[in-house]
Amino acid sequence: MPYYVYQITPNRQLTHIDTKTRYQDARGLVRELRGAKASDDDHDYRLIFANQQGEAEKLLSMPRDERVIGED
């Protein structure tokens, strides 16, 4: 399964950047993009492992649950 690299805006708009077959290549690309990003840019870059591009977009567009660290 390939790794998809996306640019994500705060309003959850997805822009497909690239598709890589190796995790190391996708991780390197995301690190480069994040490093070259201007400090006033409000978008982020993420990679996702999925069968198809449509599945990757569905997974990235779903809101994530807040992480719970420890017990209440």
PDB file of N, CA, C and O in Angstrom:
ATOM      1  N   MET A   1       0.843  -1.181   0.000  1.00  0.00           N
ATOM      2  CA  MET A   1       0.000   0.000   0.000  1.00  0.00           C
ATOM      3  C   MET A   1       0.887   1.244   0.000  1.00  0.00           C
ATOM      4  O   MET A   1       1.907   1.278   0.679  1.00  0.00           O
ATOM      5  N   PRO A   2       0.482   2.256  -0.722  1.00  0.00           N
ATOM      6  CA  PRO A   2       1.295   3.477  -0.813  1.00  0.00           C
ATOM      7  C   PRO A   2       1.038   4.448   0.339  1.00  0.00           C
ATOM      8  O   PRO A   2       0.061   4.347   1.067  1.00  0.00           O
ATOM      9  N   TYR A   3       1.951   5.387   0.449  1.00  0.00           N
ATOM     10  CA  TYR A   3       1.858   6.480   1.413  1.00  0.00           C
ATOM     11  C   TYR A   3       1.486   7.745   0.643  1.00  0.00           C
ATOM     12  O   TYR A   3       2.135   8.081  -0.337  1.00  0.00           O
ATOM     13  N   TYR A   4       0.457   8.431   1.099  1.00  0.00           N
ATOM     14  CA  TYR A   4      -0.018   9.648   0.453  1.00  0.00           C
ATOM     15  C   TYR A   4       0.382  10.846   1.298  1.00  0.00           C
ATOM     16  O   TYR A   4       0.217  10.835   2.519  1.00  0.00           O
ATOM     17  N   VAL A   5       0.898  11.887   0.644  1.00  0.00           N
ATOM     18  CA  VAL A   5       1.308  13.112   1.323  1.00  0.00           C
ATOM     19  C   VAL A   5       0.303  14.204   0.948  1.00  0.00           C
ATOM     20  O   VAL A   5       0.032  14.425  -0.234  1.00  0.00           O
ATOM     21  N   TYR A   6      -0.234  14.863   1.983  1.00  0.00           N
ATOM     22  CA  TYR A   6      -1.243  15.900   1.788  1.00  0.00           C
ATOM     23  C   TYR A   6      -0.874  17.180   2.514  1.00  0.00           C
ATOM     24  O   TYR A   6      -0.238  17.144   3.565  1.00  0.00           O
ATOM     25  N   GLN A   7      -1.339  18.276   1.948  1.00  0.00           N
ATOM     26  CA  GLN A   7      -1.313  19.569   2.622  1.00  0.00           C
ATOM     27  C   GLN A   7      -2.721  19.762   3.175  1.00  0.00           C
ATOM     28  O   GLN A   7      -3.707  19.564   2.469  1.00  0.00           O
ATOM     29  N   ILE A   8      -2.819  20.125   4.468  1.00  0.00           N
ATOM     30  CA  ILE A   8      -4.107  20.280   5.124  1.00  0.00           C
ATOM     31  C   ILE A   8      -4.223  21.690   5.678  1.00  0.00           C
ATOM     32  O   ILE A   8      -3.353  22.148   6.420  1.00  0.00           O
ATOM     33  N   THR A   9      -5.314  22.373   5.315  1.00  0.00           N
ATOM     34  CA  THR A   9      -5.571  23.716   5.841  1.00  0.00           C
ATOM     35  C   THR A   9      -6.384  23.595   7.129  1.00  0.00           C
ATOM     36  O   THR A   9      -6.960  22.531   7.393  1.00  0.00           O
ATOM     37  N   PRO A  10      -6.450  24.658   7.926  1.00  0.00           N
ATOM     38  CA  PRO A  10      -7.213  24.589   9.175  1.00  0.00           C
ATOM     39  C   PRO A  10      -8.697  24.243   8.989  1.00  0.00           C
ATOM     40  O   PRO A  10      -9.308  23.661   9.871  1.00  0.00           O
ATOM     41  N   ASN A  11      -9.274  24.566   7.846  1.00  0.00           N
ATOM     42  CA  ASN A  11     -10.685  24.211   7.597  1.00  0.00           C
ATOM     43  C   ASN A  11     -10.808  22.827   6.967  1.00  0.00           C
ATOM     44  O   ASN A  11     -11.830  22.489   6.399  1.00  0.00           O
ATOM     45  N   ARG A  12      -9.758  22.008   7.076  1.00  0.00           N
ATOM     46  CA  ARG A  12      -9.707  20.602   6.650  1.00  0.00           C
ATOM     47  C   ARG A  12      -9.781  20.421   5.134  1.00  0.00           C
ATOM     48  O   ARG A  12     -10.228  19.393   4.642  1.00  0.00           O
ATOM     49  N   GLN A  13      -9.314  21.402   4.365  1.00  0.00           N
ATOM     50  CA  GLN A  13      -9.237  21.250   2.914  1.00  0.00           C
ATOM     51  C   GLN A  13      -7.956  20.494   2.602  1.00  0.00           C
ATOM     52  O   GLN A  13      -6.868  20.871   3.037  1.00  0.00           O
ATOM     53  N   LEU A  14      -8.070  19.419   1.816  1.00  0.00           N
ATOM     54  CA  LEU A  14      -6.942  18.547   1.502  1.00  0.00           C
ATOM     55  C   LEU A  14      -6.430  18.808   0.097  1.00  0.00           C
ATOM     56  O   LEU A  14      -7.204  18.944  -0.839  1.00  0.00           O
ATOM     57  N   THR A  15      -5.098  18.867  -0.030  1.00  0.00           N
ATOM     58  CA  THR A  15      -4.459  18.991  -1.329  1.00  0.00           C
ATOM     59  C   THR A  15      -3.420  17.890  -1.442  1.00  0.00           C
ATOM     60  O   THR A  15      -2.474  17.835  -0.650  1.00  0.00           O
ATOM     61  N   HIS A  16      -3.605  16.995  -2.399  1.00  0.00           N
ATOM     62  CA  HIS A  16      -2.669  15.884  -2.597  1.00  0.00           C
ATOM     63  C   HIS A  16      -1.353  16.427  -3.143  1.00  0.00           C
ATOM     64  O   HIS A  16      -1.329  17.130  -4.148  1.00  0.00           O
ATOM     65  N   ILE A  17      -0.255  16.098  -2.475  1.00  0.00           N
ATOM     66  CA  ILE A  17       1.074  16.558  -2.891  1.00  0.00           C
ATOM     67  C   ILE A  17       1.786  15.479  -3.695  1.00  0.00           C
ATOM     68  O   ILE A  17       2.259  15.722  -4.798  1.00  0.00           O
ATOM     69  N   ASP A  18       1.868  14.271  -3.136  1.00  0.00           N
ATOM     70  CA  ASP A  18       2.617  13.207  -3.790  1.00  0.00           C
ATOM     71  C   ASP A  18       2.214  11.858  -3.207  1.00  0.00           C
ATOM     72  O   ASP A  18       1.609  11.793  -2.133  1.00  0.00           O
ATOM     73  N   THR A  19       2.590  10.796  -3.909  1.00  0.00           N
ATOM     74  CA  THR A  19       2.374   9.424  -3.447  1.00  0.00           C
ATOM     75  C   THR A  19       3.721   8.711  -3.483  1.00  0.00           C
ATOM     76  O   THR A  19       4.427   8.768  -4.488  1.00  0.00           O
ATOM     77  N   LYS A  20       4.064   8.054  -2.389  1.00  0.00           N
ATOM     78  CA  LYS A  20       5.340   7.331  -2.286  1.00  0.00           C
ATOM     79  C   LYS A  20       5.059   5.883  -1.920  1.00  0.00           C
ATOM     80  O   LYS A  20       4.110   5.575  -1.204  1.00  0.00           O
ATOM     81  N   THR A  21       5.914   4.989  -2.373  1.00  0.00           N
ATOM     82  CA  THR A  21       5.761   3.582  -2.033  1.00  0.00           C
ATOM     83  C   THR A  21       6.530   3.224  -0.765  1.00  0.00           C
ATOM     84  O   THR A  21       6.187   2.252  -0.101  1.00  0.00           O
ATOM     85  N   ARG A  22       7.540   3.987  -0.425  1.00  0.00           N
ATOM     86  CA  ARG A  22       8.346   3.712   0.766  1.00  0.00           C
ATOM     87  C   ARG A  22       8.074   4.748   1.841  1.00  0.00           C
ATOM     88  O   ARG A  22       7.993   5.947   1.560  1.00  0.00           O
ATOM     89  N   TYR A  23       7.963   4.278   3.092  1.00  0.00           N
ATOM     90  CA  TYR A  23       7.709   5.157   4.221  1.00  0.00           C
ATOM     91  C   TYR A  23       8.813   6.197   4.381  1.00  0.00           C
ATOM     92  O   TYR A  23       8.544   7.376   4.624  1.00  0.00           O
ATOM     93  N   GLN A  24      10.069   5.779   4.232  1.00  0.00           N
ATOM     94  CA  GLN A  24      11.191   6.696   4.414  1.00  0.00           C
ATOM     95  C   GLN A  24      11.131   7.855   3.427  1.00  0.00           C
ATOM     96  O   GLN A  24      11.446   8.995   3.781  1.00  0.00           O
ATOM     97  N   ASP A  25      10.732   7.583   2.195  1.00  0.00           N
ATOM     98  CA  ASP A  25      10.612   8.639   1.187  1.00  0.00           C
ATOM     99  C   ASP A  25       9.486   9.610   1.535  1.00  0.00           C
ATOM    100  O   ASP A  25       9.651  10.830   1.436  1.00  0.00           O
ATOM    101  N   ALA A  26       8.341   9.068   1.965  1.00  0.00           N
ATOM    102  CA  ALA A  26       7.202   9.920   2.330  1.00  0.00           C
ATOM    103  C   ALA A  26       7.538  10.754   3.562  1.00  0.00           C
ATOM    104  O   ALA A  26       7.243  11.951   3.608  1.00  0.00           O
ATOM    105  N   ARG A  27       8.172  10.144   4.554  1.00  0.00           N
ATOM    106  CA  ARG A  27       8.540  10.873   5.770  1.00  0.00           C
ATOM    107  C   ARG A  27       9.538  11.977   5.449  1.00  0.00           C
ATOM    108  O   ARG A  27       9.426  13.096   5.946  1.00  0.00           O
ATOM    109  N   GLY A  28      10.500  11.691   4.596  1.00  0.00           N
ATOM    110  CA  GLY A  28      11.478  12.693   4.200  1.00  0.00           C
ATOM    111  C   GLY A  28      10.841  13.868   3.476  1.00  0.00           C
ATOM    112  O   GLY A  28      11.194  15.026   3.717  1.00  0.00           O
ATOM    113  N   LEU A  29       9.888  13.581   2.598  1.00  0.00           N
ATOM    114  CA  LEU A  29       9.192  14.640   1.876  1.00  0.00           C
ATOM    115  C   LEU A  29       8.408  15.530   2.841  1.00  0.00           C
ATOM    116  O   LEU A  29       8.458  16.754   2.747  1.00  0.00           O
ATOM    117  N   VAL A  30       7.687  14.922   3.786  1.00  0.00           N
ATOM    118  CA  VAL A  30       6.905  15.696   4.754  1.00  0.00           C
ATOM    119  C   VAL A  30       7.833  16.553   5.608  1.00  0.00           C
ATOM    120  O   VAL A  30       7.547  17.728   5.862  1.00  0.00           O
ATOM    121  N   ARG A  31       8.960  16.018   6.012  1.00  0.00           N
ATOM    122  CA  ARG A  31       9.917  16.797   6.805  1.00  0.00           C
ATOM    123  C   ARG A  31      10.469  17.977   6.008  1.00  0.00           C
ATOM    124  O   ARG A  31      10.638  19.069   6.540  1.00  0.00           O
ATOM    125  N   GLU A  32      10.766  17.761   4.732  1.00  0.00           N
ATOM    126  CA  GLU A  32      11.244  18.850   3.875  1.00  0.00           C
ATOM    127  C   GLU A  32      10.185  19.948   3.748  1.00  0.00           C
ATOM    128  O   GLU A  32      10.491  21.133   3.860  1.00  0.00           O
ATOM    129  N   LEU A  33       8.948  19.541   3.485  1.00  0.00           N
ATOM    130  CA  LEU A  33       7.859  20.503   3.317  1.00  0.00           C
ATOM    131  C   LEU A  33       7.617  21.295   4.602  1.00  0.00           C
ATOM    132  O   LEU A  33       7.417  22.505   4.562  1.00  0.00           O
ATOM    133  N   ARG A  34       7.637  20.607   5.733  1.00  0.00           N
ATOM    134  CA  ARG A  34       7.433  21.299   7.012  1.00  0.00           C
ATOM    135  C   ARG A  34       8.588  22.246   7.314  1.00  0.00           C
ATOM    136  O   ARG A  34       8.391  23.326   7.863  1.00  0.00           O
ATOM    137  N   GLY A  35       9.808  21.858   6.950  1.00  0.00           N
ATOM    138  CA  GLY A  35      10.967  22.706   7.186  1.00  0.00           C
ATOM    139  C   GLY A  35      10.986  23.945   6.314  1.00  0.00           C
ATOM    140  O   GLY A  35      11.471  24.997   6.714  1.00  0.00           O
ATOM    141  N   ALA A  36      10.446  23.842   5.099  1.00  0.00           N
ATOM    142  CA  ALA A  36      10.441  24.961   4.166  1.00  0.00           C
ATOM    143  C   ALA A  36       9.235  25.875   4.355  1.00  0.00           C
ATOM    144  O   ALA A  36       9.167  26.940   3.743  1.00  0.00           O
ATOM    145  N   LYS A  37       8.309  25.482   5.213  1.00  0.00           N
ATOM    146  CA  LYS A  37       7.085  26.253   5.430  1.00  0.00           C
ATOM    147  C   LYS A  37       7.403  27.542   6.176  1.00  0.00           C
ATOM    148  O   LYS A  37       8.156  27.556   7.129  1.00  0.00           O
ATOM    149  N   ALA A  38       6.804  28.631   5.716  1.00  0.00           N
ATOM    150  CA  ALA A  38       6.979  29.925   6.385  1.00  0.00           C
ATOM    151  C   ALA A  38       6.263  29.904   7.731  1.00  0.00           C
ATOM    152  O   ALA A  38       5.267  29.201   7.911  1.00  0.00           O
ATOM    153  N   SER A  39       6.761  30.694   8.670  1.00  0.00           N
ATOM    154  CA  SER A  39       6.199  30.669  10.024  1.00  0.00           C
ATOM    155  C   SER A  39       4.772  31.197  10.082  1.00  0.00           C
ATOM    156  O   SER A  39       4.023  30.862  10.995  1.00  0.00           O
ATOM    157  N   ASP A  40       4.368  32.016   9.114  1.00  0.00           N
ATOM    158  CA  ASP A  40       3.005  32.555   9.133  1.00  0.00           C
ATOM    159  C   ASP A  40       2.003  31.685   8.376  1.00  0.00           C
ATOM    160  O   ASP A  40       0.822  32.010   8.328  1.00  0.00           O
ATOM    161  N   ASP A  41       2.454  30.577   7.787  1.00  0.00           N
ATOM    162  CA  ASP A  41       1.540  29.664   7.102  1.00  0.00           C
ATOM    163  C   ASP A  41       0.753  28.872   8.135  1.00  0.00           C
ATOM    164  O   ASP A  41       1.304  28.408   9.131  1.00  0.00           O
ATOM    165  N   ASP A  42      -0.532  28.698   7.876  1.00  0.00           N
ATOM    166  CA  ASP A  42      -1.379  27.998   8.828  1.00  0.00           C
ATOM    167  C   ASP A  42      -1.734  26.579   8.394  1.00  0.00           C
ATOM    168  O   ASP A  42      -2.540  25.925   9.024  1.00  0.00           O
ATOM    169  N   HIS A  43      -1.139  26.094   7.330  1.00  0.00           N
ATOM    170  CA  HIS A  43      -1.420  24.733   6.895  1.00  0.00           C
ATOM    171  C   HIS A  43      -0.378  23.762   7.450  1.00  0.00           C
ATOM    172  O   HIS A  43       0.657  24.170   7.963  1.00  0.00           O
ATOM    173  N   ASP A  44      -0.701  22.472   7.341  1.00  0.00           N
ATOM    174  CA  ASP A  44       0.197  21.435   7.826  1.00  0.00           C
ATOM    175  C   ASP A  44       0.349  20.382   6.731  1.00  0.00           C
ATOM    176  O   ASP A  44      -0.423  20.338   5.784  1.00  0.00           O
ATOM    177  N   TYR A  45       1.350  19.540   6.875  1.00  0.00           N
ATOM    178  CA  TYR A  45       1.575  18.444   5.948  1.00  0.00           C
ATOM    179  C   TYR A  45       1.478  17.138   6.721  1.00  0.00           C
ATOM    180  O   TYR A  45       2.006  17.023   7.820  1.00  0.00           O
ATOM    181  N   ARG A  46       0.773  16.169   6.132  1.00  0.00           N
ATOM    182  CA  ARG A  46       0.612  14.878   6.779  1.00  0.00           C
ATOM    183  C   ARG A  46       0.783  13.784   5.757  1.00  0.00           C
ATOM    184  O   ARG A  46       0.514  13.958   4.574  1.00  0.00           O
ATOM    185  N   LEU A  47       1.211  12.616   6.225  1.00  0.00           N
ATOM    186  CA  LEU A  47       1.248  11.448   5.365  1.00  0.00           C
ATOM    187  C   LEU A  47       0.308  10.413   5.955  1.00  0.00           C
ATOM    188  O   LEU A  47       0.087  10.373   7.167  1.00  0.00           O
ATOM    189  N   ILE A  48      -0.254   9.608   5.080  1.00  0.00           N
ATOM    190  CA  ILE A  48      -1.220   8.594   5.497  1.00  0.00           C
ATOM    191  C   ILE A  48      -0.995   7.345   4.663  1.00  0.00           C
ATOM    192  O   ILE A  48      -0.665   7.418   3.485  1.00  0.00           O
ATOM    193  N   PHE A  49      -1.146   6.205   5.297  1.00  0.00           N
ATOM    194  CA  PHE A  49      -0.983   4.895   4.672  1.00  0.00           C
ATOM    195  C   PHE A  49      -2.376   4.372   4.351  1.00  0.00           C
ATOM    196  O   PHE A  49      -3.193   4.188   5.250  1.00  0.00           O
ATOM    197  N   ALA A  50      -2.681   4.160   3.063  1.00  0.00           N
ATOM    198  CA  ALA A  50      -4.028   3.726   2.679  1.00  0.00           C
ATOM    199  C   ALA A  50      -3.975   2.940   1.372  1.00  0.00           C
ATOM    200  O   ALA A  50      -3.000   3.011   0.620  1.00  0.00           O
ATOM    201  N   ASN A  51      -5.049   2.195   1.105  1.00  0.00           N
ATOM    202  CA  ASN A  51      -5.147   1.416  -0.132  1.00  0.00           C
ATOM    203  C   ASN A  51      -5.283   2.301  -1.360  1.00  0.00           C
ATOM    204  O   ASN A  51      -4.690   2.031  -2.394  1.00  0.00           O
ATOM    205  N   GLN A  52      -6.130   3.347  -1.247  1.00  0.00           N
ATOM    206  CA  GLN A  52      -6.414   4.223  -2.370  1.00  0.00           C
ATOM    207  C   GLN A  52      -6.418   5.670  -1.910  1.00  0.00           C
ATOM    208  O   GLN A  52      -6.559   5.957  -0.729  1.00  0.00           O
ATOM    209  N   GLN A  53      -6.321   6.576  -2.862  1.00  0.00           N
ATOM    210  CA  GLN A  53      -6.307   7.999  -2.539  1.00  0.00           C
ATOM    211  C   GLN A  53      -7.618   8.429  -1.889  1.00  0.00           C
ATOM    212  O   GLN A  53      -7.627   9.223  -0.959  1.00  0.00           O
ATOM    213  N   GLY A  54      -8.738   7.892  -2.333  1.00  0.00           N
ATOM    214  CA  GLY A  54     -10.035   8.228  -1.747  1.00  0.00           C
ATOM    215  C   GLY A  54     -10.114   7.818  -0.282  1.00  0.00           C
ATOM    216  O   GLY A  54     -10.661   8.542   0.555  1.00  0.00           O
ATOM    217  N   GLU A  55      -9.577   6.652   0.031  1.00  0.00           N
ATOM    218  CA  GLU A  55      -9.563   6.189   1.417  1.00  0.00           C
ATOM    219  C   GLU A  55      -8.675   7.086   2.280  1.00  0.00           C
ATOM    220  O   GLU A  55      -9.017   7.420   3.415  1.00  0.00           O
ATOM    221  N   ALA A  56      -7.542   7.505   1.724  1.00  0.00           N
ATOM    222  CA  ALA A  56      -6.633   8.398   2.447  1.00  0.00           C
ATOM    223  C   ALA A  56      -7.323   9.719   2.763  1.00  0.00           C
ATOM    224  O   ALA A  56      -7.234  10.220   3.890  1.00  0.00           O
ATOM    225  N   GLU A  57      -8.040  10.273   1.807  1.00  0.00           N
ATOM    226  CA  GLU A  57      -8.741  11.541   2.028  1.00  0.00           C
ATOM    227  C   GLU A  57      -9.854  11.387   3.055  1.00  0.00           C
ATOM    228  O   GLU A  57     -10.075  12.273   3.882  1.00  0.00           O
ATOM    229  N   LYS A  58     -10.537  10.254   3.028  1.00  0.00           N
ATOM    230  CA  LYS A  58     -11.589   9.996   4.010  1.00  0.00           C
ATOM    231  C   LYS A  58     -11.002   9.931   5.415  1.00  0.00           C
ATOM    232  O   LYS A  58     -11.545  10.506   6.363  1.00  0.00           O
ATOM    233  N   LEU A  59      -9.888   9.225   5.570  1.00  0.00           N
ATOM    234  CA  LEU A  59      -9.245   9.101   6.882  1.00  0.00           C
ATOM    235  C   LEU A  59      -8.742  10.448   7.394  1.00  0.00           C
ATOM    236  O   LEU A  59      -8.865  10.754   8.581  1.00  0.00           O
ATOM    237  N   LEU A  60      -8.178  11.258   6.516  1.00  0.00           N
ATOM    238  CA  LEU A  60      -7.647  12.558   6.934  1.00  0.00           C
ATOM    239  C   LEU A  60      -8.750  13.570   7.243  1.00  0.00           C
ATOM    240  O   LEU A  60      -8.551  14.482   8.040  1.00  0.00           O
ATOM    241  N   SER A  61      -9.907  13.421   6.616  1.00  0.00           N
ATOM    242  CA  SER A  61     -10.969  14.391   6.829  1.00  0.00           C
ATOM    243  C   SER A  61     -11.812  14.088   8.068  1.00  0.00           C
ATOM    244  O   SER A  61     -12.557  14.949   8.529  1.00  0.00           O
ATOM    245  N   MET A  62     -11.688  12.892   8.616  1.00  0.00           N
ATOM    246  CA  MET A  62     -12.445  12.547   9.819  1.00  0.00           C
ATOM    247  C   MET A  62     -11.804  13.234  11.027  1.00  0.00           C
ATOM    248  O   MET A  62     -10.586  13.229  11.161  1.00  0.00           O
ATOM    249  N   PRO A  63     -12.626  13.827  11.898  1.00  0.00           N
ATOM    250  CA  PRO A  63     -12.053  14.444  13.101  1.00  0.00           C
ATOM    251  C   PRO A  63     -11.476  13.375  14.018  1.00  0.00           C
ATOM    252  O   PRO A  63     -12.025  12.278  14.144  1.00  0.00           O
ATOM    253  N   ARG A  64     -10.357  13.699  14.626  1.00  0.00           N
ATOM    254  CA  ARG A  64      -9.692  12.762  15.524  1.00  0.00           C
ATOM    255  C   ARG A  64     -10.157  13.000  16.948  1.00  0.00           C
ATOM    256  O   ARG A  64     -10.414  14.125  17.355  1.00  0.00           O
ATOM    257  N   ASP A  65     -10.263  11.929  17.709  1.00  0.00           N
ATOM    258  CA  ASP A  65     -10.622  12.034  19.115  1.00  0.00           C
ATOM    259  C   ASP A  65      -9.461  12.648  19.878  1.00  0.00           C
ATOM    260  O   ASP A  65      -8.293  12.459  19.526  1.00  0.00           O
ATOM    261  N   GLU A  66      -9.796  13.383  20.925  1.00  0.00           N
ATOM    262  CA  GLU A  66      -8.765  13.959  21.786  1.00  0.00           C
ATOM    263  C   GLU A  66      -8.047  12.830  22.506  1.00  0.00           C
ATOM    264  O   GLU A  66      -8.667  11.882  22.984  1.00  0.00           O
ATOM    265  N   ARG A  67      -6.736  12.928  22.597  1.00  0.00           N
ATOM    266  CA  ARG A  67      -5.958  11.926  23.315  1.00  0.00           C
ATOM    267  C   ARG A  67      -6.156  12.109  24.810  1.00  0.00           C
ATOM    268  O   ARG A  67      -6.098  13.214  25.321  1.00  0.00           O
ATOM    269  N   VAL A  68      -6.356  11.011  25.488  1.00  0.00           N
ATOM    270  CA  VAL A  68      -6.487  11.032  26.937  1.00  0.00           C
ATOM    271  C   VAL A  68      -5.207  10.454  27.502  1.00  0.00           C
ATOM    272  O   VAL A  68      -4.843   9.318  27.225  1.00  0.00           O
ATOM    273  N   ILE A  69      -4.514  11.253  28.278  1.00  0.00           N
ATOM    274  CA  ILE A  69      -3.259  10.808  28.865  1.00  0.00           C
ATOM    275  C   ILE A  69      -3.502  10.623  30.358  1.00  0.00           C
ATOM    276  O   ILE A  69      -3.878  11.552  31.059  1.00  0.00           O
ATOM    277  N   GLY A  70      -3.306   9.405  30.819  1.00  0.00           N
ATOM    278  CA  GLY A  70      -3.539   9.120  32.228  1.00  0.00           C
ATOM    279  C   GLY A  70      -5.016   8.923  32.514  1.00  0.00           C
ATOM    280  O   GLY A  70      -5.854   8.857  31.631  1.00  0.00           O
ATOM    281  N   GLU A  71      -5.329   8.818  33.772  1.00  0.00           N
ATOM    282  CA  GLU A  71      -6.717   8.626  34.182  1.00  0.00           C
ATOM    283  C   GLU A  71      -7.252   9.893  34.810  1.00  0.00           C
ATOM    284  O   GLU A  71      -6.518  10.720  35.304  1.00  0.00           O
ATOM    285  N   ASP A  72      -8.574  10.033  34.789  1.00  0.00           N
ATOM    286  CA  ASP A  72      -9.207  11.201  35.412  1.00  0.00           C
ATOM    287  C   ASP A  72      -9.199  11.097  36.910  1.00  0.00           C
ATOM    288  O   ASP A  72      -9.275  10.158  37.543  1.00  0.00           O
TER     289      ASP A  72
END
